[in-house]
Structure formats: structure tokens, C-alpha cells
mmCIF file of C-alpha atoms and ligand atoms in Angstrom:
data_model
loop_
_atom_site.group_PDB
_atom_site.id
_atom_site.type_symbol
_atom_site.label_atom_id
_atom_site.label_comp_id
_atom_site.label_asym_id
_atom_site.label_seq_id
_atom_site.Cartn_x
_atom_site.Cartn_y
_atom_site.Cartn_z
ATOM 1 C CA UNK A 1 93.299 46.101 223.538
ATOM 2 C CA UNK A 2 95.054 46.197 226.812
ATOM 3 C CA UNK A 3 94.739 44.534 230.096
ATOM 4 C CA UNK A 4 92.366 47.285 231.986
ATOM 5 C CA UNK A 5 90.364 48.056 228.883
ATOM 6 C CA UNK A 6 89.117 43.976 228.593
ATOM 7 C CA UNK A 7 89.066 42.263 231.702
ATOM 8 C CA UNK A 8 90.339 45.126 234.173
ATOM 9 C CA UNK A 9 89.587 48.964 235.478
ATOM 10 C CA UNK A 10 87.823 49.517 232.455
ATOM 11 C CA UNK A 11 86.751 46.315 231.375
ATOM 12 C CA UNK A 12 83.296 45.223 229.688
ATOM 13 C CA UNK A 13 82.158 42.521 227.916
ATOM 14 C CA UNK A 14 81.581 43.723 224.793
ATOM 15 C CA UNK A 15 85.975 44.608 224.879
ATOM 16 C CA UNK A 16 85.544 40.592 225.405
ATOM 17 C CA UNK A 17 83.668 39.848 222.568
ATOM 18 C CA UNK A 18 85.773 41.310 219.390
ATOM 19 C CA UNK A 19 88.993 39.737 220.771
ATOM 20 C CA UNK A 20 88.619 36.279 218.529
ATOM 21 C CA UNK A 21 87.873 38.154 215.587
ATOM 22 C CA UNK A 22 90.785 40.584 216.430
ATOM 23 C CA UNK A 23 93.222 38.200 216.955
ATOM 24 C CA UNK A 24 92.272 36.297 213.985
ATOM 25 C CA UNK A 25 92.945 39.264 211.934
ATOM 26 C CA UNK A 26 96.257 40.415 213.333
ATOM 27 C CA UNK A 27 97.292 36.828 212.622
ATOM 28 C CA UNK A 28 96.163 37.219 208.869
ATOM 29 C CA UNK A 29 97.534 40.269 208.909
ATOM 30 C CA UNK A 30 101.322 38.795 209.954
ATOM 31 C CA UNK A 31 101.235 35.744 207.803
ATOM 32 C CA UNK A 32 100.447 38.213 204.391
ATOM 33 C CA UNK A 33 103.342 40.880 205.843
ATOM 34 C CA UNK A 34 100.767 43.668 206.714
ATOM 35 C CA UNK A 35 102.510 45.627 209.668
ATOM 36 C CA UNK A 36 100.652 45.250 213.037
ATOM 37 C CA UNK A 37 100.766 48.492 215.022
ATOM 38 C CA UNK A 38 99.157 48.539 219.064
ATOM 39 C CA UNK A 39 98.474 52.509 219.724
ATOM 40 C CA UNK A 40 98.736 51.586 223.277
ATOM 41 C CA UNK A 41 97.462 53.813 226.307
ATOM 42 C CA UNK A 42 100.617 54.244 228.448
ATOM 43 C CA UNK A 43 99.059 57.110 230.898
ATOM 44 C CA UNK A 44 101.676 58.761 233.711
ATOM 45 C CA UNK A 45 99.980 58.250 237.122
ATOM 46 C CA UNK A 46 98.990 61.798 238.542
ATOM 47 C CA UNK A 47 99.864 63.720 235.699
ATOM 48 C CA UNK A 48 97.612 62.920 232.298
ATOM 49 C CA UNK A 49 94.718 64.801 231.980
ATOM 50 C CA UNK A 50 92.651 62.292 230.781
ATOM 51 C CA UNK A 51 92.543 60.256 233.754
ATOM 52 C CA UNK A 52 90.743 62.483 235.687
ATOM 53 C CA UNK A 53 87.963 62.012 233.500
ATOM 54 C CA UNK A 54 88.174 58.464 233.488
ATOM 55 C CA UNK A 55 89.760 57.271 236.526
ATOM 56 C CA UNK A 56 93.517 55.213 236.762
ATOM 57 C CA UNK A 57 93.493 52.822 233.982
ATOM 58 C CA UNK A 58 96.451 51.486 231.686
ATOM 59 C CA UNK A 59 99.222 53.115 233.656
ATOM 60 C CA UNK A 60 102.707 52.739 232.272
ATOM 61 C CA UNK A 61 104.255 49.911 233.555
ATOM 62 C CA UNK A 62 101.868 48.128 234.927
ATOM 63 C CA UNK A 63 99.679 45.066 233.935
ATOM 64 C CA UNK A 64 96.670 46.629 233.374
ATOM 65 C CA UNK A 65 98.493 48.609 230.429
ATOM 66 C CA UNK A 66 100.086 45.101 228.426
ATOM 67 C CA UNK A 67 98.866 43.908 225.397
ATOM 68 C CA UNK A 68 95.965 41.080 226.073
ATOM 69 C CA UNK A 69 97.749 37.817 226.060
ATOM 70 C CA UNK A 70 95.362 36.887 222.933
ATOM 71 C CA UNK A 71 96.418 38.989 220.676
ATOM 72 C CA UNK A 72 99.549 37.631 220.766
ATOM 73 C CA UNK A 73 102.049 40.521 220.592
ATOM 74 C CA UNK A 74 105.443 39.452 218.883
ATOM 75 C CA UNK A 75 108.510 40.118 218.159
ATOM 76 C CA UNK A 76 107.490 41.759 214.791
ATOM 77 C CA UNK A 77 104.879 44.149 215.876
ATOM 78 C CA UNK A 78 105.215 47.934 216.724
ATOM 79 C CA UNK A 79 104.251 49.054 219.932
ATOM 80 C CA UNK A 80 103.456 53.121 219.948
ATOM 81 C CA UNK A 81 102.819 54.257 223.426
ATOM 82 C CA UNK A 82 99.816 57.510 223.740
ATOM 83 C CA UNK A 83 98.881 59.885 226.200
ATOM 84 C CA UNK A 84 95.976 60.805 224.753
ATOM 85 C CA UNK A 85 92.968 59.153 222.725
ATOM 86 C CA UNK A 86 94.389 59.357 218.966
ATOM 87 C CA UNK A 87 97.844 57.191 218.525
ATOM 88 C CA UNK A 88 98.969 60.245 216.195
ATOM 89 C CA UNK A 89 98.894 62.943 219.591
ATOM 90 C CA UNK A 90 102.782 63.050 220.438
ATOM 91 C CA UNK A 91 104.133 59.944 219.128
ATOM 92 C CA UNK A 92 105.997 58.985 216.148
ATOM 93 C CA UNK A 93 103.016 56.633 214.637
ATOM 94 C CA UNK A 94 102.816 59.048 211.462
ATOM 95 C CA UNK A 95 106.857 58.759 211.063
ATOM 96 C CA UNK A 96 106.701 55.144 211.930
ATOM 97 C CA UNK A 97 103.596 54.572 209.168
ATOM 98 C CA UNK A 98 105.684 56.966 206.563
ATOM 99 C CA UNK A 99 108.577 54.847 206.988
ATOM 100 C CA UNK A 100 106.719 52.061 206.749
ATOM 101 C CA UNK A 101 105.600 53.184 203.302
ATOM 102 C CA UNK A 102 101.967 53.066 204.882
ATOM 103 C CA UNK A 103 98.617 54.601 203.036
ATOM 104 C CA UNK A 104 96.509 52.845 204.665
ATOM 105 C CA UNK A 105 95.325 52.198 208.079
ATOM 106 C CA UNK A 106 92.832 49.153 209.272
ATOM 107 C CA UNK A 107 91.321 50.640 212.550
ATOM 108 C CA UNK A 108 90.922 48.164 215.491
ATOM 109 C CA UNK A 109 89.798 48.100 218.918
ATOM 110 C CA UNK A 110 88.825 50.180 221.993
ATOM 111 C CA UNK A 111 86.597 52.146 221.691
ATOM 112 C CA UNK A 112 84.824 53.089 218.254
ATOM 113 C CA UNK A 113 83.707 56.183 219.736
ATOM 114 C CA UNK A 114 86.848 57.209 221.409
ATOM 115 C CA UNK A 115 90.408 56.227 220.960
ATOM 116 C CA UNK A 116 89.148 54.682 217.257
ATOM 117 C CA UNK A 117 87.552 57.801 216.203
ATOM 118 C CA UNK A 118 90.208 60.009 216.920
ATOM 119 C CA UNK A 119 93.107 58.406 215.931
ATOM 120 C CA UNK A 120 91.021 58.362 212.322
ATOM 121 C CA UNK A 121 90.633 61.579 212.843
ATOM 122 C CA UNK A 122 94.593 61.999 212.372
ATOM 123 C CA UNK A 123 94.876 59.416 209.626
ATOM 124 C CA UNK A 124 92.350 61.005 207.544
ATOM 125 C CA UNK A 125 93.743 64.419 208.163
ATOM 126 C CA UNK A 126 97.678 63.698 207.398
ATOM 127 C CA UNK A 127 95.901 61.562 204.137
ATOM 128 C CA UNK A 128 95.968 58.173 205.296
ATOM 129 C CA UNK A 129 92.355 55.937 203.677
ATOM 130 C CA UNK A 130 90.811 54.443 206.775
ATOM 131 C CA UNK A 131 89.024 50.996 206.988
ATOM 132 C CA UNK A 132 87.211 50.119 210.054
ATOM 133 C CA UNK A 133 87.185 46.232 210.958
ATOM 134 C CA UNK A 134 83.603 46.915 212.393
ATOM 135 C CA UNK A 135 83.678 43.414 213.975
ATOM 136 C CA UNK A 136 86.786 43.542 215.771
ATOM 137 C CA UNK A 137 86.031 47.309 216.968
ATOM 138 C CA UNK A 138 83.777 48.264 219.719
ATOM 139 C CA UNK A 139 82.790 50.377 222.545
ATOM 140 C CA UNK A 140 80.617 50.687 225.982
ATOM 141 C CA UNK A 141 77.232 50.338 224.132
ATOM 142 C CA UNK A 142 75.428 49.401 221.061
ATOM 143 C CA UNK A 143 74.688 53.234 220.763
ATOM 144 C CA UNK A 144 78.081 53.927 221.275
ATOM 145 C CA UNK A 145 79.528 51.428 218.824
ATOM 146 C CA UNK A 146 76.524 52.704 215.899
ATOM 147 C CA UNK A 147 77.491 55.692 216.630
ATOM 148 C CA UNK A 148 81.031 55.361 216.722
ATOM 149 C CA UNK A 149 81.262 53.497 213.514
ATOM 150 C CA UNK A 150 78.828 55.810 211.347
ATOM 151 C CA UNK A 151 80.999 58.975 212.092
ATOM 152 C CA UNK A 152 83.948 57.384 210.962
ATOM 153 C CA UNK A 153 82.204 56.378 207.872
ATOM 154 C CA UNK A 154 80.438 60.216 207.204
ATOM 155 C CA UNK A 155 83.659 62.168 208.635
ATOM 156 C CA UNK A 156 86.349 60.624 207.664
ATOM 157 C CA UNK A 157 85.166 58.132 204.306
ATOM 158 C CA UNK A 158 85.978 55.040 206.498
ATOM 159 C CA UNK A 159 85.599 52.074 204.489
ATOM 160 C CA UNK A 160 83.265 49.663 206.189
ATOM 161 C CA UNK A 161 84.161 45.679 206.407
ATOM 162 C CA UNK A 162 84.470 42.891 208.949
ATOM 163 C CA UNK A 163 87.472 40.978 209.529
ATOM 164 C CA UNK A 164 86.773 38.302 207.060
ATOM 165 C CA UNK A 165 85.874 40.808 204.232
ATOM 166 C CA UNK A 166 89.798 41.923 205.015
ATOM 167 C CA UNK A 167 91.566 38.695 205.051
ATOM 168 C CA UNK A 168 90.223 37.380 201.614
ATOM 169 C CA UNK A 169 91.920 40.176 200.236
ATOM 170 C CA UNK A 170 95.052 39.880 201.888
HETATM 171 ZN ZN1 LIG B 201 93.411 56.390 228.386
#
């Protein structure tokens, strides 16, 4: 949930729309001690593959690739910059998670059928249990999103429930 992804190169309004539920459950998620961890696109102008595909967005440095001001990033948080669509792809989010004593991962964000997907792709393969918050996850398009949210449920046994599902348990 950064800058270009909400309201800038890559922006849409349905990135809008699961912010109040997102930042309502990061904030349920600090007050009960439940690490919050922003896989964060960080992309090297010129050089990353994927931007080719996709155009310059969320370039290191810059604006476009902060945190959205809602969300409310703190002091607390972990930030794990990625090249790439999973947050597991060259960065130390499995070591940081391990460390962490971490089995399980609440999946967030931008966009169900991308970044989402295959960062659970990595948590269910190096044994982490996925949950999807499916109303604080999204992506382009309804068909997207559906579509986004069902694989992680058939491929990878993602646990289904919405934020407030999560935060009576916590
Ligand atoms: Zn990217």
C-alpha cells in the first residue's frame, strides 16, 4: 500500500477503498502485539525487469514508493523492501518472520492477483498457514480480485476472513 499503487502511477480506486479497513486492522494488529510487516516495492529505475512490463512506479526513494500516510507506519513496524512481486524474492522476510517466531501470515493489500498471490505462494511453500483479509485486499477488477482471492484459497489453503472476523480473535 504505497504512494503510486493508491493515489499515484498506478493508482485506482478500488487501492482507495480497502485502506479504512486496512488501517483498522494494522491498528488491531499493534495494540494485541501481532508484528506488522509492509513487503514494500522499492524498484531500481532502469534496471528491474518488472517495470518494463508495468511502467515506472514505486521507485526507491521516491514518494510514490512510501507507505500511504493512513496506514500509519511506526516506529514498531518492519519495512522489507522487494524487487519483485512476492516479499520472499531476495529479501530477508522469511529470516525476519523465523526470527520473529512467525507461522502465520495475514495477507494484505495490492494486488490479490499479483504481489498477494505470490508472496503466498512463498509462505505456503517455506510452511507458513496463510489468511487472506479479503476486505482489506484487492486488485484492478472485480474479476481480478475473485480471481485473485479463490486461487489463494484452492492453491495455497488460504483461510478466508475479513478484517473484523480477525480482530475478534486477536
Ligand atoms: Zn512493482
Amino acid at each position: 500500500m504505497l504512494n503510486d499503487f493508491v493515489t499515484g502511477a498506478l493508482g485506482c480506486e478500488r487501492g482507495r477503498a480497502i485502506v479504512p479497513q486496512t488501517a483498522k486492522l494494522l491498528r488491531g494488529a499493534r495494540r494485541a502485539g501481532i508484528p506488522v510487516v509492509f513487503c514494500n516495492d522499492a524498484h531500481l529505475k532502469g534496471i528491474d525487469h518488472e517495470l518494463a512490463l508495468w511502467g515506472d512506479h514505486a521507485i526507491a526513494g521516491t514518494e510514490g514508493a512510501e507507505v500511504i500516510p493512513e496506514l500509519e507506519l511506526c516506529a514498531e513496524d518492519y519495512v522489507v523492501p522487494k524487487r519483485r512481486y512476492s516479499g520472499f524474492f531476495h529479501t530477508d522476510l522469511d529470516l525476519l518472520l523465523k526470527e520473529l517466531g512467525v507461522d502465520t501470515v495475514i495477507m494484505t493489500g495490492l494486488h490479490a492477483h499479483m504481489c498477494v498471490r505470490h508472496t503466498s505462494a512463498d509462505a505456503y511453500q517455506l510452511g507458513y498457514k496463510v489468511i487472506a483479509a479479503t476486505d482489506a485486499m484487492d486488485s484492478f477488477t472485480e474479476e481480478d480480485y475473485k480471481y485473485g482471492v479463490k486461487y489463494l484459497k484452492e492453491v495455497y489453503g488460504a483461510e478466508l476472513a475479513t478484517v473484523d472476523e480477525l480482530l475478534a480473535r486477536f
